[in-house]
CSV table of C-alpha atoms and ligand atoms in Angstrom, one decimal:
chain,number,residue,atom,x,y,z
A,165,MET,CA,8.3,-17.3,19.0
A,166,ASN,CA,6.8,-14.0,20.1
A,167,THR,CA,7.1,-11.9,17.0
A,168,GLU,CA,6.6,-8.6,18.7
A,169,ASN,CA,9.4,-9.3,21.2
A,170,SER,CA,11.9,-10.8,18.8
A,171,GLY,CA,11.0,-7.8,16.5
A,172,SER,CA,11.6,-5.4,19.2
A,173,ALA,CA,15.0,-7.1,20.0
A,174,LEU,CA,16.2,-6.4,16.3
A,175,ILE,CA,15.0,-2.8,16.5
A,176,ASN,CA,16.7,-2.3,20.1
A,177,SER,CA,19.9,-3.6,18.8
A,178,LEU,CA,19.7,-1.3,15.8
A,179,GLU,CA,19.0,1.8,18.2
A,180,GLU,CA,21.9,0.8,20.2
A,181,LEU,CA,24.2,0.8,17.2
A,182,ALA,CA,22.8,4.2,16.1
A,183,SER,CA,23.9,5.8,19.5
A,184,SER,CA,27.6,4.9,18.5
A,185,LEU,CA,27.4,6.7,15.0
A,186,PRO,CA,28.6,10.0,14.2
A,187,GLU,CA,26.4,12.8,12.6
A,188,PRO,CA,25.1,12.9,10.1
A,189,VAL,CA,25.0,9.2,9.6
A,190,LYS,CA,23.2,9.0,13.0
A,191,ARG,CA,20.4,10.9,11.9
A,192,ILE,CA,19.9,9.3,8.5
A,193,PHE,CA,20.2,5.8,10.2
A,194,MET,CA,17.7,6.7,12.9
A,195,GLU,CA,15.1,7.9,10.5
A,196,GLU,CA,15.1,4.6,8.6
A,197,ILE,CA,14.9,2.7,11.9
A,198,GLN,CA,12.1,4.8,13.1
A,199,SER,CA,10.2,4.0,9.9
A,200,MET,CA,10.8,0.4,10.2
A,201,LYS,CA,9.7,0.3,13.9
A,202,GLU,CA,6.3,2.0,12.7
A,203,ILE,CA,5.9,-0.5,9.7
A,204,PHE,CA,6.7,-3.7,11.5
A,205,ILE,CA,6.5,-3.3,15.2
A,206,GLU,CA,3.6,-0.9,15.6
A,207,ALA,CA,1.6,-2.6,12.9
A,208,ARG,CA,-2.1,-2.6,13.0
A,209,PRO,CA,-5.0,-3.2,10.6
A,210,PRO,CA,-5.7,-0.3,8.2
A,211,ARG,CA,-9.2,1.4,8.7
A,212,ILE,CA,-10.7,2.1,5.2
A,213,MET,CA,-14.0,3.9,4.7
A,214,VAL,CA,-15.7,3.4,1.4
A,215,LEU,CA,-18.4,6.0,0.5
A,216,GLY,CA,-20.6,6.6,-2.6
A,217,ARG,CA,-24.2,6.7,-3.8
A,218,ARG,CA,-26.3,3.6,-3.7
A,219,GLY,CA,-25.3,1.0,-6.3
A,220,ALA,CA,-22.0,2.9,-7.2
A,221,GLY,CA,-20.0,-0.3,-6.7
A,222,LYS,CA,-18.7,0.2,-3.2
A,223,SER,CA,-19.2,-3.5,-2.0
A,224,SER,CA,-17.8,-4.8,-5.3
A,225,LEU,CA,-14.7,-2.5,-4.9
A,226,ILE,CA,-14.0,-3.8,-1.4
A,227,ASN,CA,-14.2,-7.4,-2.7
A,228,ALA,CA,-12.0,-6.5,-5.6
A,229,LEU,CA,-9.3,-5.0,-3.3
A,230,LEU,CA,-9.4,-8.0,-1.0
A,231,ASN,CA,-9.3,-10.5,-3.9
A,232,LYS,CA,-12.3,-12.4,-2.2
A,233,LYS,CA,-15.9,-11.9,-1.7
A,234,VAL,CA,-16.4,-10.4,1.8
A,235,ALA,CA,-19.1,-7.7,1.1
A,236,GLU,CA,-22.7,-8.3,-0.3
A,237,VAL,CA,-23.1,-7.1,-3.9
A,238,GLY,CA,-26.6,-6.1,-4.9
A,239,SER,CA,-27.8,-5.1,-8.3
A,240,VAL,CA,-31.4,-3.9,-7.6
A,241,VAL,CA,-32.1,-2.7,-4.1
A,242,SER,CA,-29.9,-1.0,-1.7
A,243,GLU,CA,-27.8,-3.8,-0.2
A,244,THR,CA,-25.5,-2.2,2.3
A,245,GLY,CA,-27.3,-1.2,5.5
A,246,LYS,CA,-26.0,0.2,8.8
A,247,ALA,CA,-22.5,1.8,8.6
A,248,SER,CA,-20.3,0.1,11.0
A,249,TRP,CA,-16.7,-1.0,11.2
A,250,HIS,CA,-16.1,-4.7,9.9
A,251,THR,CA,-13.0,-6.6,10.6
A,252,ILE,CA,-12.1,-8.8,7.7
A,253,GLY,CA,-9.5,-11.5,7.7
A,254,GLU,CA,-7.3,-13.0,10.3
A,255,GLY,CA,-4.0,-12.5,12.1
A,256,ASP,CA,-1.8,-10.0,10.3
A,257,GLN,CA,-4.1,-10.1,7.2
A,258,GLN,CA,-7.0,-8.2,9.0
A,259,ILE,CA,-8.4,-5.0,7.7
A,260,GLU,CA,-11.1,-2.9,9.1
A,261,ILE,CA,-13.7,-1.6,6.7
A,262,ILE,CA,-16.9,0.5,6.8
A,263,ASP,CA,-19.0,-0.1,3.7
A,264,THR,CA,-21.5,2.6,3.9
A,265,ARG,CA,-24.9,2.8,2.4
A,266,GLY,CA,-25.2,5.2,-0.4
A,267,ILE,CA,-25.1,9.0,0.7
A,268,GLY,CA,-28.2,10.7,-0.2
A,269,ASP,CA,-30.0,7.3,-0.2
A,270,ASN,CA,-33.7,7.6,0.4
A,271,SER,CA,-34.7,4.1,0.1
A,272,ARG,CA,-32.8,3.4,3.4
A,273,PRO,CA,-32.6,-0.3,4.6
A,274,GLU,CA,-34.4,-1.3,7.7
A,275,SER,CA,-31.0,-1.7,9.6
A,276,ALA,CA,-30.0,2.0,9.2
A,277,SER,CA,-30.4,3.9,12.3
A,278,PHE,CA,-30.2,7.5,11.1
A,279,ASP,CA,-32.2,9.5,8.6
A,280,ASP,CA,-29.2,11.3,7.4
A,281,ALA,CA,-26.6,8.9,6.0
A,282,VAL,CA,-23.8,11.4,6.9
A,283,GLU,CA,-24.9,11.7,10.4
A,284,GLU,CA,-24.9,7.8,10.7
A,285,ILE,CA,-21.4,7.7,9.3
A,286,GLU,CA,-20.1,10.3,11.7
A,287,ASN,CA,-21.7,8.3,14.5
A,288,SER,CA,-19.8,5.1,13.4
A,289,ILE,CA,-16.4,6.8,13.2
A,290,ARG,CA,-16.8,8.8,16.4
A,291,ARG,CA,-14.7,6.3,18.3
A,292,LYS,CA,-12.5,4.9,15.6
A,293,ALA,CA,-11.6,7.2,12.7
A,294,PRO,CA,-10.6,5.9,9.1
A,295,ASP,CA,-7.1,6.1,7.8
A,296,ILE,CA,-8.5,6.8,4.4
A,297,LEU,CA,-11.8,7.6,2.5
A,298,ILE,CA,-12.5,6.2,-0.8
A,299,PHE,CA,-15.1,7.9,-2.7
A,300,ALA,CA,-16.7,5.6,-5.3
A,301,CYS,CA,-18.6,7.3,-8.1
A,302,LYS,CA,-20.2,5.5,-11.0
A,303,SER,CA,-18.6,6.5,-14.2
A,304,LYS,CA,-22.0,7.1,-15.8
A,305,GLU,CA,-23.2,9.3,-12.8
A,306,VAL,CA,-20.3,11.6,-12.5
A,307,ASP,CA,-22.2,14.9,-13.1
A,308,ALA,CA,-25.2,13.8,-11.0
A,309,HIS,CA,-25.4,15.6,-7.6
A,310,LEU,CA,-21.7,15.5,-7.3
A,311,ASP,CA,-21.6,18.8,-5.3
A,312,LYS,CA,-23.9,17.3,-2.8
A,313,ASP,CA,-21.7,14.2,-2.3
A,314,ILE,CA,-18.5,16.5,-2.0
A,315,GLN,CA,-20.3,18.6,0.7
A,316,ALA,CA,-21.1,15.4,2.6
A,317,ILE,CA,-17.4,14.3,2.2
A,318,GLN,CA,-16.1,17.7,3.5
A,319,ASP,CA,-18.5,17.2,6.5
A,320,ILE,CA,-17.0,13.9,7.3
A,321,ARG,CA,-13.4,15.3,6.8
A,322,ASN,CA,-14.1,18.2,9.2
A,323,PHE,CA,-15.6,15.9,11.8
A,324,VAL,CA,-12.6,13.7,11.6
A,325,TYR,CA,-10.3,16.7,11.9
A,326,ASN,CA,-12.2,18.1,14.8
A,327,LYS,CA,-12.2,14.8,16.7
A,328,ASN,CA,-8.8,13.4,15.9
A,329,GLY,CA,-6.8,16.3,14.6
A,330,TYR,CA,-5.7,15.0,11.2
A,331,LYS,CA,-6.6,15.6,7.6
A,332,LEU,CA,-8.4,12.4,6.3
A,333,PRO,CA,-6.9,11.6,2.8
A,334,ILE,CA,-9.5,11.2,0.1
A,335,LEU,CA,-9.0,9.0,-2.8
A,336,CYS,CA,-11.7,9.3,-5.7
A,337,VAL,CA,-12.5,6.1,-7.7
A,338,VAL,CA,-14.6,6.1,-10.8
A,339,THR,CA,-16.2,2.9,-10.9
A,340,GLN,CA,-17.6,0.6,-13.7
A,341,VAL,CA,-15.6,2.4,-16.4
A,342,ASP,CA,-16.1,-0.8,-18.5
A,343,GLU,CA,-19.7,0.5,-19.0
A,344,LEU,CA,-18.4,3.7,-20.6
A,345,ASP,CA,-18.8,3.9,-24.6
A,346,PRO,CA,-18.0,2.1,-26.7
A,347,LYS,CA,-19.1,-0.6,-24.5
A,348,ARG,CA,-17.9,-3.4,-26.6
A,349,ALA,CA,-14.3,-2.3,-26.3
A,350,GLN,CA,-12.4,-4.1,-23.6
A,351,LEU,CA,-10.5,-1.8,-21.1
A,352,TRP,CA,-7.1,-3.4,-21.9
A,353,ASP,CA,-7.7,-2.6,-25.7
A,354,ASN,CA,-6.9,1.0,-25.1
A,355,ASN,CA,-9.5,2.1,-27.5
A,356,THR,CA,-9.1,5.8,-28.1
A,357,ARG,CA,-12.7,6.9,-27.5
A,358,LYS,CA,-13.0,4.9,-24.4
A,359,VAL,CA,-9.8,6.2,-22.9
A,360,GLU,CA,-11.1,9.8,-23.8
A,361,ASN,CA,-14.5,9.2,-21.9
A,362,ILE,CA,-12.6,7.7,-19.0
A,363,LYS,CA,-10.3,10.9,-18.9
A,364,THR,CA,-13.4,13.0,-19.2
A,365,ALA,CA,-15.2,11.2,-16.2
A,366,CYS,CA,-12.1,11.6,-14.0
A,367,GLY,CA,-11.6,15.3,-15.1
A,368,VAL,CA,-15.2,16.1,-14.0
A,369,ILE,CA,-14.7,14.7,-10.5
A,370,LYS,CA,-11.2,16.3,-10.1
A,371,SER,CA,-12.5,19.8,-11.2
A,372,SER,CA,-15.7,19.4,-8.9
A,373,PHE,CA,-13.6,18.8,-5.9
A,374,SER,CA,-11.2,21.6,-6.7
A,375,LYS,CA,-14.1,24.1,-7.3
A,376,LEU,CA,-15.4,23.3,-3.7
A,377,ASP,CA,-11.9,23.4,-2.5
A,378,VAL,CA,-11.9,19.9,-1.1
A,379,PRO,CA,-8.4,18.4,-1.5
A,380,ILE,CA,-8.0,14.8,-2.9
A,381,ILE,CA,-5.2,12.4,-3.6
A,382,THR,CA,-6.1,11.7,-7.2
A,383,VAL,CA,-8.9,10.1,-9.2
A,384,MET,CA,-8.6,6.6,-10.3
A,385,PRO,CA,-10.6,4.8,-13.0
A,386,VAL,CA,-11.5,1.2,-12.2
A,387,CYS,CA,-13.5,-1.8,-13.0
A,388,ALA,CA,-14.3,-4.0,-10.0
A,389,TYR,CA,-16.5,-6.5,-11.6
A,390,ALA,CA,-15.6,-10.1,-10.7
A,391,GLU,CA,-17.5,-13.2,-9.9
A,392,TYR,CA,-16.9,-15.2,-6.9
A,393,ASP,CA,-17.5,-19.0,-6.2
A,394,ASP,CA,-19.3,-20.3,-3.2
A,395,SER,CA,-16.2,-20.1,-1.2
A,396,GLY,CA,-15.6,-16.5,-2.1
A,397,ILE,CA,-12.6,-17.1,-4.4
A,398,VAL,CA,-12.6,-15.1,-7.6
A,399,VAL,CA,-13.7,-17.1,-10.8
A,400,GLU,CA,-10.9,-16.4,-13.2
A,401,GLU,CA,-13.0,-16.7,-16.2
A,402,TYR,CA,-15.3,-14.0,-15.0
A,403,ASP,CA,-12.5,-11.6,-13.6
A,404,GLU,CA,-12.9,-8.2,-15.3
A,405,ARG,CA,-11.0,-6.3,-12.8
A,406,TRP,CA,-9.1,-3.4,-14.2
A,407,ASN,CA,-6.6,-1.0,-12.6
A,408,ILE,CA,-7.2,-2.5,-9.1
A,409,ASP,CA,-3.5,-3.1,-8.5
A,410,SER,CA,-2.7,0.7,-9.0
A,411,LEU,CA,-5.5,1.5,-6.6
A,412,LYS,CA,-4.0,-0.7,-4.1
A,413,GLU,CA,-0.7,1.0,-4.4
A,414,GLU,CA,-2.3,4.3,-4.0
A,415,ILE,CA,-4.0,3.2,-0.9
A,416,ILE,CA,-0.7,1.9,0.6
A,417,ASN,CA,1.0,5.1,-0.2
A,418,ASN,CA,-1.5,7.3,1.7
A,419,ILE,CA,-2.2,5.4,4.8
A,420,PRO,CA,-0.1,5.7,8.0
A,421,LYS,CA,3.0,3.4,8.0
A,422,CYS,CA,1.7,1.4,10.9
A,423,SER,CA,-1.2,0.1,8.9
A,424,GLN,CA,0.8,-0.6,5.6
A,425,LEU,CA,1.9,-4.1,6.6
A,426,PHE,CA,-1.6,-5.6,7.1
A,427,GLN,CA,-2.8,-3.8,4.1
A,428,ALA,CA,0.1,-5.4,2.1
A,429,ARG,CA,-0.9,-8.9,3.5
A,430,ALA,CA,-4.5,-8.6,3.3
A,431,ASP,CA,-5.3,-9.8,-0.2
A,432,GLN,CA,-2.7,-12.7,-0.1
A,433,ARG,CA,-1.5,-12.1,-3.6
A,434,ILE,CA,2.3,-12.5,-4.3
A,435,ASP,CA,2.3,-9.2,-6.5
A,436,THR,CA,0.9,-7.1,-3.7
A,437,LYS,CA,3.7,-8.4,-1.3
A,438,LYS,CA,6.4,-7.9,-3.9
A,439,ASN,CA,5.3,-4.3,-4.6
A,440,TYR,CA,5.4,-3.5,-1.0
A,441,SER,CA,8.7,-5.1,-0.6
A,442,ARG,CA,10.1,-3.1,-3.4
A,443,LYS,CA,8.8,0.1,-1.7
A,444,LEU,CA,10.9,-0.9,1.4
A,445,ILE,CA,13.9,-1.9,-0.8
A,446,LYS,CA,13.9,1.5,-2.5
A,447,THR,CA,13.8,3.5,0.7
A,448,THR,CA,16.4,1.4,2.4
A,449,ALA,CA,18.7,1.5,-0.7
A,450,SER,CA,18.3,5.2,-0.7
A,451,THR,CA,19.2,5.6,2.9
A,452,CYS,CA,22.3,3.2,2.4
A,453,SER,CA,23.3,5.2,-0.5
A,454,ALA,CA,23.0,8.4,1.5
A,455,ILE,CA,25.1,6.9,4.3
A,456,ALA,CA,27.8,5.8,2.0
A,457,ALA,CA,28.0,9.1,0.3
A,458,THR,CA,28.8,11.0,3.5
A,459,PRO,CA,32.5,11.5,3.9
A,460,ILE,CA,32.9,9.5,7.0
A,461,PRO,CA,35.5,6.6,6.2
A,462,LEU,CA,34.8,3.2,7.6
A,463,ALA,CA,32.0,4.0,9.8
A,464,ASP,CA,29.3,3.5,7.2
A,465,ILE,CA,29.9,-0.2,6.8
A,466,PHE,CA,28.3,-1.1,9.9
A,467,PRO,CA,25.1,1.0,9.5
A,468,ILE,CA,24.7,-0.2,5.8
A,469,THR,CA,24.9,-3.8,6.8
A,470,ALA,CA,22.5,-3.3,9.7
A,471,LEU,CA,20.1,-1.6,7.5
A,472,GLN,CA,20.4,-4.5,4.9
A,473,ILE,CA,19.7,-7.0,7.6
A,474,ALA,CA,16.7,-5.0,8.9
A,475,MET,CA,15.5,-4.8,5.3
A,476,VAL,CA,15.7,-8.6,4.7
A,477,SER,CA,14.1,-9.1,8.0
A,478,GLY,CA,11.2,-7.0,6.8
A,479,ILE,CA,10.7,-8.8,3.5
A,480,ALA,CA,10.7,-12.1,5.6
A,481,ARG,CA,7.9,-10.4,7.7
A,482,ILE,CA,6.0,-9.2,4.5
A,483,SER,CA,6.0,-12.9,3.5
A,484,GLY,CA,4.4,-14.0,6.6
A,485,ARG,CA,7.5,-14.9,8.9
A,486,ASP,CA,8.8,-13.2,12.0
A,487,PHE,CA,10.6,-10.0,11.9
A,488,THR,CA,14.0,-11.2,13.4
A,489,LYS,CA,17.5,-10.9,12.6
A,490,GLU,CA,17.9,-14.7,12.6
A,491,ASN,CA,15.8,-15.0,9.3
A,492,ALA,CA,18.1,-12.4,7.7
A,493,LEU,CA,21.3,-13.7,8.8
A,494,ASP,CA,20.5,-17.2,7.6
A,495,PHE,CA,19.5,-15.8,4.3
A,496,LEU,CA,22.4,-13.6,3.9
A,497,GLY,CA,24.8,-16.4,4.8
A,498,ALA,CA,23.2,-18.6,2.1
A,499,MET,CA,23.8,-15.8,-0.3
A,500,GLY,CA,27.5,-16.2,0.6
A,501,VAL,CA,27.7,-12.6,1.6
A,502,ASN,CA,27.5,-13.0,5.3
A,503,VAL,CA,27.8,-9.8,7.4
A,504,GLY,CA,30.7,-8.8,5.3
A,505,VAL,CA,28.4,-7.7,2.5
A,506,GLY,CA,28.7,-3.9,3.5
A,507,PHE,CA,32.3,-4.2,3.8
A,508,ALA,CA,32.7,-5.9,0.3
A,509,LEU,CA,30.3,-3.3,-1.3
A,510,ARG,CA,32.4,-0.5,0.3
A,511,GLU,CA,35.7,-2.1,-1.0
A,512,ALA,CA,34.3,-2.2,-4.5
A,513,ALA,CA,33.3,1.4,-4.2
A,514,ARG,CA,36.7,2.4,-3.1
A,515,ALA,CA,38.2,0.7,-6.0
A,516,ALA,CA,36.0,2.5,-8.3
A,517,ALA,CA,36.8,5.8,-6.7
A,518,LYS,CA,40.3,5.4,-7.4
A,519,PHE,CA,39.7,5.8,-11.1
A,520,ILE,CA,37.3,8.8,-10.7
A,521,PRO,CA,39.2,11.3,-8.4
A,522,GLY,CA,36.9,13.5,-6.4
A,523,PHE,CA,33.9,11.3,-7.3
A,524,GLY,CA,34.4,8.7,-4.6
A,525,ASN,CA,31.5,9.5,-2.4
A,526,VAL,CA,29.1,9.5,-5.3
A,527,ALA,CA,30.4,6.2,-6.7
A,528,SER,CA,30.0,4.6,-3.4
A,529,GLY,CA,26.6,5.8,-2.9
A,530,THR,CA,25.7,4.4,-6.2
A,531,VAL,CA,27.3,1.0,-5.4
A,532,ALA,CA,25.6,0.9,-2.0
A,533,PHE,CA,22.2,1.5,-3.7
A,534,ILE,CA,22.8,-1.3,-6.3
A,535,GLY,CA,24.0,-3.7,-3.7
A,536,THR,CA,21.2,-3.1,-1.3
A,537,GLN,CA,18.7,-3.5,-4.3
A,538,ALA,CA,20.4,-6.7,-5.3
A,539,ILE,CA,20.1,-8.3,-1.7
A,540,GLY,CA,16.4,-7.0,-1.8
A,541,GLU,CA,15.5,-8.5,-5.1
A,542,ALA,CA,17.0,-11.9,-4.1
A,543,ALA,CA,15.1,-11.8,-0.8
A,544,ILE,CA,11.8,-11.3,-2.7
A,545,LEU,CA,12.7,-14.3,-4.8
A,546,TYR,CA,13.4,-16.4,-1.8
A,547,PHE,CA,10.9,-15.3,0.8
A,548,ILE,CA,8.2,-14.3,-1.2
A,549,GLU,CA,8.2,-16.2,-4.5
A,550,GLY,CA,9.5,-19.3,-2.7
A,551,ALA,CA,12.6,-19.9,-4.9
A,552,SER,CA,15.4,-22.0,-3.5
A,553,LYS,CA,18.5,-20.2,-1.9
A,554,GLU,CA,20.6,-21.2,-4.9
A,555,GLU,CA,18.3,-19.4,-7.2
A,556,ALA,CA,18.3,-16.4,-5.0
A,557,LYS,CA,21.9,-16.4,-4.9
A,558,GLN,CA,22.3,-16.4,-8.7
A,559,LYS,CA,19.8,-13.5,-8.7
A,560,TYR,CA,21.8,-11.6,-6.1
A,561,GLU,CA,25.0,-12.1,-8.0
A,562,LYS,CA,23.4,-11.0,-11.3
A,563,GLU,CA,22.0,-7.7,-9.9
A,564,ARG,CA,25.0,-7.0,-7.9
A,565,SER,CA,27.1,-7.2,-11.0
A,566,LYS,CA,25.3,-4.1,-12.4
A,567,ALA,CA,27.4,-2.2,-9.9
A,568,GLU,CA,30.5,-3.2,-11.7
A,569,LYS,CA,29.4,-2.0,-15.0
B,258,LIG,N1,-20.1,-3.5,-15.3
B,258,LIG,C1,-19.6,-3.3,-14.1
B,258,LIG,N2,-20.6,-3.5,-12.9
B,258,LIG,C2,-20.2,-3.5,-11.7
B,258,LIG,C3,-19.0,-3.0,-11.4
B,258,LIG,N3,-18.7,-2.8,-10.0
B,258,LIG,C4,-20.1,-3.1,-9.6
B,258,LIG,N4,-20.9,-3.6,-10.6
B,258,LIG,C5,-22.3,-3.8,-10.4
B,258,LIG,O1,-23.1,-2.9,-9.9
B,258,LIG,C6,-24.0,-3.2,-9.0
B,258,LIG,C7,-23.9,-2.6,-7.7
B,258,LIG,O2,-22.6,-2.9,-7.0
B,258,LIG,P1,-22.4,-2.9,-5.5
B,258,LIG,O3,-21.0,-3.3,-5.3
B,258,LIG,O4,-23.4,-3.8,-4.8
B,258,LIG,O5,-22.7,-1.4,-5.2
B,258,LIG,P2,-22.8,-0.7,-3.8
B,258,LIG,O6,-22.3,0.7,-4.1
B,258,LIG,O7,-22.1,-1.5,-2.7
B,258,LIG,O8,-24.4,-0.6,-3.6
B,258,LIG,P3,-25.2,-0.4,-2.2
B,258,LIG,O9,-24.6,-1.1,-1.1
B,258,LIG,O10,-26.7,-1.0,-2.5
B,258,LIG,O11,-25.2,1.2,-1.9
B,258,LIG,C8,-23.9,-4.7,-9.0
B,258,LIG,O12,-24.8,-5.3,-9.9
B,258,LIG,C9,-22.5,-4.9,-9.4
B,258,LIG,O13,-22.3,-6.2,-10.0
B,258,LIG,C10,-18.0,-2.7,-12.4
B,258,LIG,O14,-16.8,-2.3,-12.4
B,258,LIG,N5,-18.4,-2.9,-13.7
B,259,LIG,MG1,-22.9,-2.2,-0.8
């Protein structure tokens, strides 16, 4: 089946439905459809640029994010040579990365073609600009030459702005925080002194950027250290990674919608797909709730059901299946909710509203929110975690009953 065409068919039918809706439901509905279109139909690999001094842990960070060894890690000499885009992964799990050699690196590797690392970086992004810039800074070197690095980042940011007209988001990562004192304390021990030292390191970076007036998303401490076997798979026994999942979330939240799906699928981990599905569920549930809360009787049943179908199709897509209505209808049918689900939820809302005069719209909004969430959670269980339809149905009923309380 041609995913793109059948996916477009679903979006087309939703757009058709939208044209028959009254305002303001039409506007709310269209915004959600537009967002799904960007995520599922216009999807392309994310472009991530990792920048930092030599040995900061850039290559290790890339491997940690992708959950497998794709970049060469070096402990003594400068390992990463010429800055250029590399496509990693296949199909809808592709991601494009520039792993740069250290900025301010004097011992440049043979393959580097510019004396000045920044100039080389600019040359490599001339045709294809990154979606996000990750600045990696070793925890024990946060005060060394930071201003010079920030200046280089600002130059790159200006370069992207002048060429492409958008403000490149910058995410700072303090790497190798496991090395901070007391070294013997494990990161997950929450040792007070270690926690303090991590905070201080992040604080120095934050204030240095703010002093030079270069905006950043945030500063995140991580440990990227892991060992990989010959086929590039993480060796669980030597997996010291810490806070990498939060970093992934921060990346997804700050790249364009069209590159989020590939990013969510890239590392192949169930948790990453679940987290991303929950992001979709949250926005869909909020939209359904907003539609239910508008005082337009009956008209809201259809768009709510339609959005729930699109959401389930989206979760199926995040799991690796096609973005089609068929996947969603088959699933909803098995839940015993069929297309009448929106209707049933609406009926429940009306019943509730009778007891709270004047609060009908608020109540139905809440019911639509919980109902949509229940469908989403059941879809995660079935499509992503591989549970049976029966188990998913139990989950759906349990989650939905929260609306009755
Ligand atoms: N303890 C610890 N060591 C790390 C961590 N991340 C990377 N390292 C080590 O730091 C060294 C440098 O890591 P790389 O990932 O090669 O650093 P890089 O920034 O890509 O280096 P160049 O490509 O040479 O600029 C290697 O020995 C890594 O094993 C970490 O989180 N904790
Ligand atoms: Mg490297």
